[in-house]
Coordinates of C-alpha atoms in Angstrom, one line a residue:
Chain A
M11 CA -120.5 19.7 120.3
N12 CA -119.3 16.3 121.1
I13 CA -122.4 14.2 121.6
S14 CA -120.8 11.4 123.6
A15 CA -119.1 13.8 126.0
L16 CA -122.4 15.5 126.5
L17 CA -124.2 12.2 127.3
D18 CA -121.4 11.3 129.8
E19 CA -122.0 14.7 131.4
A20 CA -125.7 13.9 131.6
A21 CA -125.1 10.5 133.1
A22 CA -122.8 12.1 135.7
K23 CA -125.2 14.8 136.5
V24 CA -128.4 12.8 136.7
P25 CA -127.9 9.5 138.6
G26 CA -129.6 6.4 137.3
V27 CA -129.0 7.3 133.7
L28 CA -127.1 4.7 131.7
P29 CA -126.3 4.0 128.1
S30 CA -129.0 1.6 126.9
S31 CA -127.9 -2.0 126.2
V32 CA -130.2 -2.1 123.2
L33 CA -129.8 0.9 120.9
V34 CA -132.2 2.5 118.5
K35 CA -130.0 1.8 115.5
D36 CA -127.5 4.5 114.6
Y37 CA -128.6 6.9 117.4
P38 CA -127.3 7.4 120.9
T39 CA -129.7 5.9 123.4
L40 CA -129.9 6.4 127.2
R41 CA -131.8 4.3 129.7
L42 CA -133.4 5.9 132.7
G43 CA -133.4 4.0 136.0
S44 CA -136.7 5.3 137.2
P45 CA -139.4 7.8 136.2
A46 CA -138.0 10.3 138.7
Y47 CA -135.0 10.9 136.5
L48 CA -137.0 11.9 133.4
L49 CA -137.6 15.6 134.2
P50 CA -134.1 16.3 135.5
L51 CA -132.5 14.7 132.4
A52 CA -134.9 16.3 129.9
S53 CA -134.4 19.7 131.4
F54 CA -130.6 19.2 131.4
L55 CA -130.7 18.2 127.7
K56 CA -133.0 21.1 126.9
E57 CA -130.5 23.6 128.5
K58 CA -127.8 22.0 126.4
G59 CA -129.7 22.7 123.1
F60 CA -132.0 19.7 122.7
T61 CA -135.0 21.9 122.4
Y62 CA -136.9 19.9 119.9
L63 CA -139.1 17.0 121.1
E64 CA -139.4 14.7 118.2
I65 CA -141.3 11.7 119.3
I66 CA -142.9 10.1 122.3
T67 CA -144.0 6.5 122.1
A68 CA -143.9 3.2 123.9
V69 CA -143.7 -0.5 123.2
D70 CA -145.7 -3.1 125.0
W71 CA -143.3 -5.9 125.8
L72 CA -145.8 -8.3 127.0
G73 CA -144.5 -11.7 126.0
P74 CA -141.8 -14.3 126.6
V75 CA -138.5 -12.6 126.1
S76 CA -135.0 -13.5 124.9
P77 CA -131.9 -12.5 126.9
E78 CA -131.7 -9.3 124.9
G79 CA -135.2 -8.4 125.9
Y80 CA -137.0 -9.2 122.7
P81 CA -140.1 -11.6 122.6
R82 CA -139.0 -15.1 121.7
G83 CA -140.7 -17.1 119.0
G84 CA -142.4 -14.1 117.6
R85 CA -145.7 -14.3 119.3
N86 CA -147.3 -15.1 122.7
P87 CA -147.8 -18.9 122.8
N88 CA -150.8 -18.8 125.2
P89 CA -152.5 -15.5 124.6
L90 CA -154.7 -14.1 127.3
Q91 CA -158.5 -14.4 127.1
E92 CA -160.7 -11.3 127.1
S93 CA -161.4 -11.3 130.8
E94 CA -157.9 -12.1 132.1
P95 CA -155.7 -9.3 133.4
P96 CA -152.4 -8.7 131.7
M97 CA -150.5 -9.9 134.8
A98 CA -151.9 -13.4 134.3
A99 CA -149.7 -13.9 131.3
P100 CA -146.5 -15.1 133.0
A101 CA -148.5 -17.7 135.0
K102 CA -150.0 -19.2 131.8
N103 CA -146.5 -19.8 130.4
P104 CA -144.4 -20.6 133.4
A105 CA -141.5 -22.1 131.4
V106 CA -140.6 -18.8 129.6
P107 CA -139.2 -15.6 131.1
Y108 CA -141.6 -12.6 130.8
K109 CA -141.0 -8.9 130.8
P110 CA -144.4 -7.4 131.6
V111 CA -143.4 -3.8 131.0
F112 CA -144.0 -0.8 128.8
D113 CA -140.8 0.6 127.3
L114 CA -141.3 4.3 126.8
L115 CA -139.3 6.2 124.2
W116 CA -138.5 9.9 123.8
C117 CA -136.5 11.5 121.1
L118 CA -135.0 14.9 121.6
A119 CA -133.2 16.7 118.8
D120 CA -130.7 19.6 118.7
I121 CA -131.6 21.5 115.5
D122 CA -128.4 23.5 115.3
A123 CA -126.0 20.7 116.1
K124 CA -127.9 18.2 114.0
A125 CA -127.9 15.7 116.8
R126 CA -130.6 13.6 118.4
V127 CA -130.8 11.4 121.4
F128 CA -133.3 8.7 122.5
L129 CA -134.3 8.2 126.1
R130 CA -136.1 5.1 127.3
L131 CA -137.7 4.0 130.4
E132 CA -139.4 0.8 131.5
V133 CA -142.5 1.1 133.6
P134 CA -144.5 -1.9 134.9
R135 CA -147.5 -2.8 132.9
E136 CA -149.8 -2.5 135.9
N137 CA -150.8 1.1 136.5
P138 CA -148.1 2.7 134.4
V139 CA -147.5 6.3 135.3
V140 CA -144.7 8.6 134.1
P141 CA -144.1 12.4 134.5
S142 CA -145.4 14.5 131.7
L143 CA -143.0 16.6 129.6
T144 CA -145.7 19.2 128.7
G145 CA -144.0 21.7 131.1
L146 CA -140.8 21.6 129.1
F147 CA -142.0 20.9 125.5
K148 CA -145.5 21.8 124.2
A149 CA -144.9 19.2 121.5
A150 CA -145.5 16.6 124.2
D151 CA -149.2 17.6 124.6
W152 CA -150.7 15.6 121.8
Q153 CA -148.1 12.9 121.6
E154 CA -148.6 12.1 125.2
R155 CA -152.4 12.0 124.6
E156 CA -151.8 9.6 121.7
T157 CA -149.6 7.3 123.9
F158 CA -152.3 7.5 126.6
D159 CA -155.1 6.7 124.2
L160 CA -153.4 3.8 122.4
L161 CA -151.3 2.3 125.2
G162 CA -152.9 3.4 128.4
I163 CA -149.9 5.1 130.0
R164 CA -150.8 8.0 132.2
F165 CA -148.7 11.1 132.1
E166 CA -148.7 12.8 135.4
G167 CA -149.0 16.6 135.2
H168 CA -150.5 16.7 131.7
P169 CA -153.2 19.4 131.6
N170 CA -155.7 17.6 129.4
L171 CA -155.0 13.9 129.3
A172 CA -158.0 12.8 127.2
K173 CA -158.5 10.4 124.4
I174 CA -157.5 11.8 121.0
L175 CA -157.6 9.2 118.2
T176 CA -160.1 6.5 119.3
P177 CA -163.8 7.1 119.7
E178 CA -165.3 7.7 123.2
F179 CA -167.1 4.4 123.3
L180 CA -164.0 2.3 122.5
K181 CA -162.9 0.3 125.5
G182 CA -159.3 -0.5 126.2
H183 CA -156.0 0.6 124.5
P184 CA -155.6 -0.9 121.0
L185 CA -151.8 -1.0 120.9
R186 CA -151.5 -3.1 124.0
K187 CA -150.6 -6.6 123.0
D188 CA -153.5 -8.1 125.0
Y189 CA -156.1 -5.8 123.6
A190 CA -159.3 -7.5 122.8
H191 CA -162.0 -5.8 120.8
V192 CA -165.3 -5.5 122.5
K193 CA -168.2 -5.5 120.1
D194 CA -169.9 -2.1 119.6
K195 CA -172.6 -0.6 117.5
Y196 CA -170.4 -0.5 114.4
D197 CA -169.9 -4.3 114.4
E198 CA -172.7 -6.0 112.5
Chain B
M3 CA -193.0 57.3 109.0
T4 CA -192.8 55.2 105.9
N5 CA -190.1 52.8 105.0
K6 CA -188.9 55.1 102.4
E7 CA -188.4 57.9 104.9
V8 CA -186.5 55.7 107.2
L9 CA -184.1 54.6 104.4
H10 CA -183.4 58.0 103.2
D11 CA -183.7 60.0 106.4
E12 CA -180.0 60.7 106.8
T13 CA -176.7 58.8 106.5
P14 CA -176.2 56.7 109.6
D15 CA -173.5 57.8 112.0
T16 CA -170.9 55.0 112.2
S17 CA -168.6 56.7 114.7
P18 CA -167.5 54.4 117.5
E19 CA -169.2 56.6 120.1
K20 CA -172.6 56.1 118.5
A21 CA -172.3 52.4 118.3
P22 CA -175.0 50.5 120.2
A23 CA -173.8 49.4 123.6
F24 CA -174.0 45.7 124.4
S25 CA -174.8 44.5 127.8
G26 CA -172.0 45.9 130.0
G27 CA -169.9 46.3 126.9
K28 CA -169.1 42.6 126.9
F29 CA -170.1 39.8 124.6
D30 CA -171.6 36.6 125.7
Q31 CA -169.6 33.5 125.2
L32 CA -170.7 31.3 122.3
F33 CA -169.6 27.8 121.3
V34 CA -169.2 27.2 117.6
N35 CA -168.5 23.9 115.9
L36 CA -166.3 24.2 112.8
G37 CA -166.6 20.9 111.0
P38 CA -166.3 18.0 110.9
Q39 CA -167.9 18.4 107.5
H40 CA -166.7 21.8 106.3
P41 CA -165.1 22.7 103.0
S42 CA -162.2 24.5 104.6
T43 CA -161.2 21.9 107.1
H44 CA -159.7 19.8 104.3
G45 CA -161.2 16.6 105.6
V46 CA -163.0 15.5 108.7
L47 CA -161.6 17.8 111.3
R48 CA -163.7 19.4 114.0
V49 CA -162.6 22.5 115.8
G50 CA -164.6 23.6 118.8
L51 CA -164.4 27.3 119.0
T52 CA -165.4 29.4 122.0
I53 CA -166.0 32.9 120.8
E54 CA -166.7 36.3 122.4
G55 CA -168.2 38.4 119.7
E56 CA -165.7 38.0 116.8
V57 CA -162.8 37.0 119.0
I58 CA -161.8 33.4 119.7
T59 CA -161.1 32.7 123.4
K60 CA -160.6 28.9 123.1
A61 CA -160.0 26.5 120.3
E62 CA -160.1 22.7 120.7
P63 CA -159.2 20.7 117.6
D64 CA -161.0 17.3 117.6
I65 CA -159.4 14.6 115.4
G66 CA -159.8 10.9 115.1
Y67 CA -162.6 10.7 112.6
L68 CA -160.3 9.0 110.1
H69 CA -158.5 6.8 112.6
R70 CA -158.0 3.4 110.9
G71 CA -155.4 2.0 113.3
T72 CA -152.7 1.4 110.7
C73 CA -150.1 0.9 113.4
K74 CA -152.1 -2.0 114.8
L75 CA -152.9 -3.3 111.4
A76 CA -149.2 -3.4 110.6
E77 CA -148.6 -5.8 113.5
A78 CA -150.5 -8.5 111.6
R79 CA -148.9 -7.9 108.2
G80 CA -145.7 -8.7 106.5
Y81 CA -143.2 -5.8 106.0
H82 CA -143.9 -5.5 102.3
Q83 CA -147.6 -5.4 103.0
C84 CA -147.1 -2.5 105.5
V85 CA -145.9 -0.3 102.6
V86 CA -149.4 -0.4 101.3
L87 CA -150.7 1.0 104.6
T88 CA -148.3 3.9 104.4
D89 CA -149.9 5.2 101.2
R90 CA -153.1 5.9 103.1
W91 CA -151.5 8.3 105.6
D92 CA -150.7 11.4 103.6
Y93 CA -152.6 10.4 100.5
V94 CA -151.7 13.5 98.6
S95 CA -148.0 12.8 98.9
A96 CA -147.6 9.1 99.4
M97 CA -144.0 8.6 98.1
P98 CA -142.2 10.0 101.2
N99 CA -144.5 7.8 103.4
N100 CA -143.4 4.7 101.4
L101 CA -139.8 5.8 101.7
A102 CA -139.9 6.4 105.5
L103 CA -141.1 2.9 106.2
C104 CA -138.7 1.3 103.7
L105 CA -135.8 3.2 105.2
A106 CA -136.7 1.9 108.7
A107 CA -137.1 -1.7 107.5
E108 CA -133.9 -1.5 105.5
K109 CA -132.0 -0.3 108.6
L110 CA -133.3 -3.4 110.4
L111 CA -132.4 -5.6 107.5
G112 CA -129.0 -3.9 106.9
A113 CA -129.8 -3.7 103.2
E114 CA -127.6 -1.7 100.8
I115 CA -129.8 0.2 98.3
P116 CA -128.4 0.5 94.7
A117 CA -127.5 4.0 93.5
R118 CA -130.1 3.9 90.7
A119 CA -132.9 3.1 93.1
Q120 CA -131.7 5.9 95.5
H121 CA -131.9 8.4 92.6
L122 CA -135.3 7.2 91.6
R123 CA -136.6 7.5 95.1
V124 CA -135.3 11.1 95.3
I125 CA -136.9 12.0 92.0
M126 CA -140.3 10.5 93.0
C127 CA -140.3 12.2 96.5
E128 CA -139.5 15.6 95.1
L129 CA -142.1 15.3 92.3
N130 CA -144.5 14.4 95.0
R131 CA -143.5 17.4 97.0
I132 CA -144.2 19.6 94.0
A133 CA -147.6 18.0 93.5
S134 CA -148.5 18.3 97.2
H135 CA -147.5 21.9 97.5
L136 CA -149.4 22.7 94.3
L137 CA -152.5 21.3 95.9
F138 CA -151.8 23.5 98.9
V139 CA -151.4 26.6 96.8
G140 CA -154.7 25.9 95.1
T141 CA -156.7 25.1 98.1
Y142 CA -155.2 27.9 100.2
G143 CA -156.3 30.3 97.5
I144 CA -159.8 28.9 97.6
D145 CA -159.8 29.2 101.4
L146 CA -159.0 32.9 101.1
G147 CA -161.4 33.5 98.2
A148 CA -159.2 33.2 95.1
L149 CA -160.7 30.5 92.9
T150 CA -158.6 31.0 89.7
P151 CA -155.2 29.8 90.9
F152 CA -156.7 26.5 91.8
L153 CA -157.4 25.7 88.1
H154 CA -153.8 26.8 87.2
V155 CA -152.1 24.6 89.8
F156 CA -154.3 21.6 89.0
R157 CA -153.2 21.8 85.4
E158 CA -149.6 21.2 86.6
R159 CA -150.5 18.7 89.3
E160 CA -152.4 16.6 86.7
M161 CA -149.1 16.4 84.7
I162 CA -147.3 15.0 87.7
L163 CA -150.1 12.5 88.4
D164 CA -150.0 11.4 84.8
L165 CA -146.3 10.8 85.2
Y166 CA -147.0 8.7 88.2
E167 CA -149.7 6.8 86.4
M168 CA -147.2 6.1 83.6
L169 CA -144.7 5.0 86.1
C170 CA -146.6 2.7 88.4
G171 CA -150.3 2.8 87.4
A172 CA -151.5 4.7 90.4
R173 CA -152.2 8.4 90.7
L174 CA -152.3 8.7 94.5
T175 CA -151.5 5.5 96.4
Y176 CA -148.3 4.4 94.6
N177 CA -146.7 1.6 96.6
Y178 CA -143.8 2.3 94.3
I179 CA -140.9 2.5 96.8
R180 CA -140.4 -1.0 98.1
I181 CA -138.2 -2.4 100.9
G182 CA -134.9 -2.9 99.2
G183 CA -135.4 -0.6 96.2
V184 CA -138.1 0.5 93.9
M185 CA -140.9 -1.3 92.0
S186 CA -139.9 -0.6 88.4
D187 CA -137.5 1.3 86.2
V188 CA -138.3 4.5 84.4
S189 CA -138.4 4.4 80.6
P190 CA -136.6 7.0 78.5
E191 CA -140.0 8.3 77.5
W192 CA -140.8 8.9 81.1
A193 CA -137.6 10.8 81.7
A194 CA -138.3 12.9 78.6
K195 CA -141.8 13.7 79.7
T196 CA -140.5 14.6 83.2
R197 CA -138.1 17.0 81.6
E198 CA -140.8 18.4 79.5
F199 CA -142.9 18.9 82.6
L200 CA -140.1 20.7 84.4
G201 CA -139.6 23.0 81.4
F202 CA -143.3 23.8 81.5
F203 CA -143.5 24.1 85.2
K204 CA -140.6 26.5 86.0
P205 CA -142.0 29.6 84.2
R206 CA -145.4 29.0 85.9
L207 CA -144.0 30.2 89.2
K208 CA -144.2 33.8 88.1
E209 CA -147.8 33.1 87.2
Y210 CA -148.5 32.0 90.8
D211 CA -146.7 35.1 92.1
D212 CA -148.8 37.4 89.9
L213 CA -152.1 35.6 90.5
L214 CA -151.9 34.8 94.2
S215 CA -148.7 35.3 96.2
F216 CA -148.5 39.1 95.8
N217 CA -152.2 39.7 95.2
P218 CA -153.2 42.6 97.6
I219 CA -156.3 40.9 98.8
F220 CA -154.4 37.6 99.5
L221 CA -151.7 39.6 101.3
A222 CA -154.3 41.3 103.4
R223 CA -155.7 38.0 104.5
A224 CA -152.4 36.1 105.0
E225 CA -149.6 38.5 105.9
G226 CA -149.1 39.3 109.5
V227 CA -151.8 36.7 110.5
G228 CA -151.1 33.7 112.6
I229 CA -147.6 34.6 113.5
V230 CA -145.5 31.9 115.1
S231 CA -142.1 32.8 116.6
K232 CA -139.1 30.7 116.2
E233 CA -139.2 29.6 119.8
T234 CA -142.9 28.7 119.8
A235 CA -142.5 26.8 116.6
I236 CA -139.7 24.7 118.1
D237 CA -141.5 24.3 121.4
W238 CA -144.6 22.8 119.6
G239 CA -142.4 20.5 117.5
L240 CA -143.5 22.0 114.2
S241 CA -141.7 20.7 111.2
G242 CA -141.6 21.2 107.4
P243 CA -142.6 24.5 105.9
N244 CA -144.4 25.4 109.1
L245 CA -141.2 25.5 111.0
R246 CA -139.1 27.0 108.2
G247 CA -141.7 29.7 107.7
S248 CA -140.8 30.9 111.2
G249 CA -137.1 31.0 110.1
V250 CA -135.8 27.8 111.7
P251 CA -133.4 26.1 109.2
Y252 CA -134.5 22.5 110.0
D253 CA -134.9 20.2 107.1
V254 CA -134.3 16.4 107.5
R255 CA -132.7 16.3 104.0
K256 CA -130.0 18.5 105.4
S257 CA -129.8 17.7 109.1
D258 CA -130.1 13.9 108.9
P259 CA -129.5 13.1 105.2
Y260 CA -131.0 9.9 103.7
S261 CA -131.1 8.4 100.2
G262 CA -128.1 10.4 99.0
Y263 CA -129.7 13.9 99.5
E264 CA -126.3 15.2 100.5
K265 CA -125.2 14.8 96.8
F266 CA -127.7 17.3 95.5
D267 CA -127.4 21.1 95.4
F268 CA -130.4 22.7 96.8
E269 CA -131.4 25.5 99.3
V270 CA -133.8 25.4 102.2
P271 CA -136.1 28.5 101.8
L272 CA -136.9 30.3 105.1
G273 CA -139.6 32.7 106.1
K274 CA -139.0 35.9 108.0
T275 CA -141.9 36.5 110.4
G276 CA -143.6 33.2 110.7
S277 CA -147.0 34.5 109.4
C278 CA -149.4 32.5 107.3
W279 CA -148.0 34.2 104.2
D280 CA -144.4 33.1 105.1
R281 CA -145.5 29.5 105.5
Y282 CA -147.3 29.8 102.2
Y283 CA -144.4 31.3 100.3
C284 CA -141.9 28.8 101.8
R285 CA -143.9 26.1 100.0
V286 CA -143.8 28.0 96.7
L287 CA -140.1 28.5 97.0
E288 CA -139.6 24.8 97.9
M289 CA -141.2 23.8 94.7
V290 CA -138.4 25.6 92.8
Q291 CA -135.8 23.7 94.8
S292 CA -137.6 20.4 94.3
A293 CA -137.6 21.0 90.6
R294 CA -133.8 21.6 90.8
I295 CA -133.3 18.4 92.6
V296 CA -135.3 16.4 90.1
E297 CA -133.3 17.9 87.3
Q298 CA -130.0 17.0 89.0
A299 CA -131.1 13.5 89.8
L300 CA -132.3 12.9 86.2
D301 CA -129.0 14.2 84.8
A302 CA -126.9 12.0 87.1
L303 CA -129.2 8.9 87.0
P304 CA -126.7 6.0 87.3
A305 CA -127.2 2.7 85.6
G306 CA -127.6 -0.4 87.8
D307 CA -129.9 -2.6 89.8
L308 CA -133.3 -1.5 91.1
T309 CA -133.4 -3.6 94.2
A310 CA -131.0 -4.6 96.9
K311 CA -129.6 -8.2 96.9
G312 CA -130.9 -10.5 99.6
V313 CA -134.2 -8.9 100.5
A314 CA -136.6 -11.8 100.9
K315 CA -140.2 -12.0 99.8
T316 CA -141.2 -12.2 103.4
P317 CA -138.3 -10.4 105.2
K318 CA -137.7 -11.4 108.8
P319 CA -135.3 -8.7 110.2
P320 CA -133.2 -9.7 113.1
P321 CA -134.5 -8.5 116.5
G322 CA -133.8 -4.8 117.0
E323 CA -135.3 -1.4 116.6
A324 CA -134.8 1.4 114.1
Y325 CA -135.8 4.9 113.7
A326 CA -135.8 6.5 110.2
H327 CA -137.2 9.9 109.3
V328 CA -137.6 11.8 106.0
E329 CA -138.6 15.2 105.0
A330 CA -142.1 14.5 103.8
S331 CA -144.1 17.2 102.1
R332 CA -145.7 18.3 105.4
G333 CA -142.6 17.9 107.6
D334 CA -140.6 15.5 109.5
L335 CA -142.1 12.0 109.1
G336 CA -140.5 9.5 111.5
I337 CA -141.0 5.8 111.7
Y338 CA -140.0 3.8 114.7
L339 CA -140.0 0.1 113.9
V340 CA -139.4 -2.8 116.3
S341 CA -138.7 -6.3 115.0
D342 CA -138.9 -9.4 117.2
G343 CA -137.4 -11.6 114.4
G344 CA -140.8 -12.5 113.1
P345 CA -142.3 -11.9 109.7
A346 CA -144.4 -8.9 110.8
P347 CA -143.3 -5.8 112.8
Y348 CA -143.7 -6.1 116.5
R349 CA -144.4 -2.4 116.8
L350 CA -144.7 0.4 114.3
H351 CA -144.9 4.1 115.5
V352 CA -145.5 7.0 113.1
R353 CA -144.5 10.5 113.9
A354 CA -146.9 12.1 111.6
P355 CA -146.0 15.7 110.7
S356 CA -149.7 16.8 110.3
F357 CA -150.5 15.4 113.7
V358 CA -147.8 17.2 115.5
N359 CA -148.3 20.4 113.5
L360 CA -152.0 20.6 114.1
A361 CA -151.6 20.7 117.9
I362 CA -150.4 24.3 117.8
L363 CA -153.8 25.4 116.5
Q364 CA -155.0 25.5 120.2
E365 CA -152.6 28.3 120.8
M366 CA -152.5 30.1 117.5
L367 CA -156.3 30.8 117.2
V368 CA -156.7 32.3 120.7
G369 CA -157.2 36.1 120.4
R370 CA -157.8 36.0 116.7
K371 CA -161.0 36.8 114.7
V372 CA -163.2 34.1 113.4
A373 CA -162.4 35.0 109.8
D374 CA -158.7 34.2 110.5
V375 CA -159.4 30.6 111.5
I376 CA -159.5 29.5 107.9
A377 CA -156.4 31.4 107.0
V378 CA -154.5 29.9 109.9
L379 CA -155.8 26.4 109.5
G380 CA -155.1 26.4 105.8
S381 CA -151.6 27.6 106.3
I382 CA -150.7 24.6 108.5
D383 CA -151.6 22.4 105.6
I384 CA -152.8 19.2 107.2
V385 CA -154.0 16.0 105.7
L386 CA -156.4 14.3 108.0
G387 CA -155.5 10.8 106.8
E388 CA -152.1 11.5 108.4
T389 CA -153.2 13.1 111.6
D390 CA -155.5 10.2 112.3
R391 CA -153.7 7.3 110.7

């Protein structure tokens, strides 16, 4: 199977699907225009043999960005204080462009054809919601719970979107860049 | 009537018709906690079981007791320091963890790894696979009531750990595979000892077959139990021997080769039915193949450098993102690494095989008897350091 032909077919069939400008190195990467295209694209790829869901994860791009979309200067120059909402970050550094988004990443693999494709989707940092893939791949169950737990992205349609790794009393989502630890009983 | 008369009155009728009736012939639901401290959960795993009589109606694995937040910790450490964190995921087979992170970082850096280092990486990962599967064979035997094989496999496992100790000073957390190459060279004595070990190890497999694999009691507990079909295994994203036990020929070493695995001649053992025994025996057969790979790699060990040129002491990869995955002892271990050009990773994500494999427990246990829980859980072969990271 020709992977690039298949991806062209996918882009023709599902509108709003484009080759990503930034690739996950060495792998074909598609960018989704909006969350609405995720389920049609994933089911199209599943029909075509991409039956194995390899990873689900996300990156928090809170920070001043370069033209390619990567944070500039390594780290946030004026980090947010504990009480400030994430959306306050751009106002604190008005001179630099910000990209207050979560970039979600899915990897689907075709076991027989030895091919894999990455899908990515940007969602706003405020109230991030994306459709759940649990209806198509059961492997999405825990990986979506992990992404929810560590980054606070909600997956609509997930049957049991509960915390999985962090303890019940932990507030916030540790892998967000503006995560601030609230002292609990285990801190001295 | 005296007690003696009761005892010797007559032999009790055990026919099903005479069995005492329970209320309406139904059992009440009962919630049972398995773990988090339980010898057969192989670490701190809790499984909340809802049972009706002997039959499980709902199983909820509860993990996170060992969550150390290594992905977050990595964001505040240099790339070389992150390799140390990887040792603590799957601590019974840490070499593939080292390798996965190094492969991802090398992709970002664009480093070319010398052939000798590639061969050494393959040797170490395959020896680690043998050590890890030996541990599995031993503990799975214990889970199902066979104590003797444990002592046999630990004899062999100790030899591998001694080899590692000779190589890098550590027995479990090696930090041997570094970004750009490997930490140190192997001495001729080390190579000779490894060959000696392989010569000792290969005839031992018949011993395991006699002691455990084809033992009728073990077969009764493991064969035909916890069957996972091909489709279910793929749907749940299983990997490693759990997937191959169901007959799916997916092995990262073959499907997305890395570190020169395409140069070695080895087979990927497959199970037939996807039962606990198939998953178990896949691992036993994999040890044979790993031993073959180690032999080939030792025979063809090229001379040359151990580290790539131009990897700095504090590498700052250009902005970009890379995904690298390896066939770790427990399955497909994937690392997604994002660099923003700084000295520390901007984001590190681990696709931990134990984490993804364990999720299927919710489905596998339903409808089975309580006694099968241990057989099923043991056959998935999880390491809690990796599920929780």
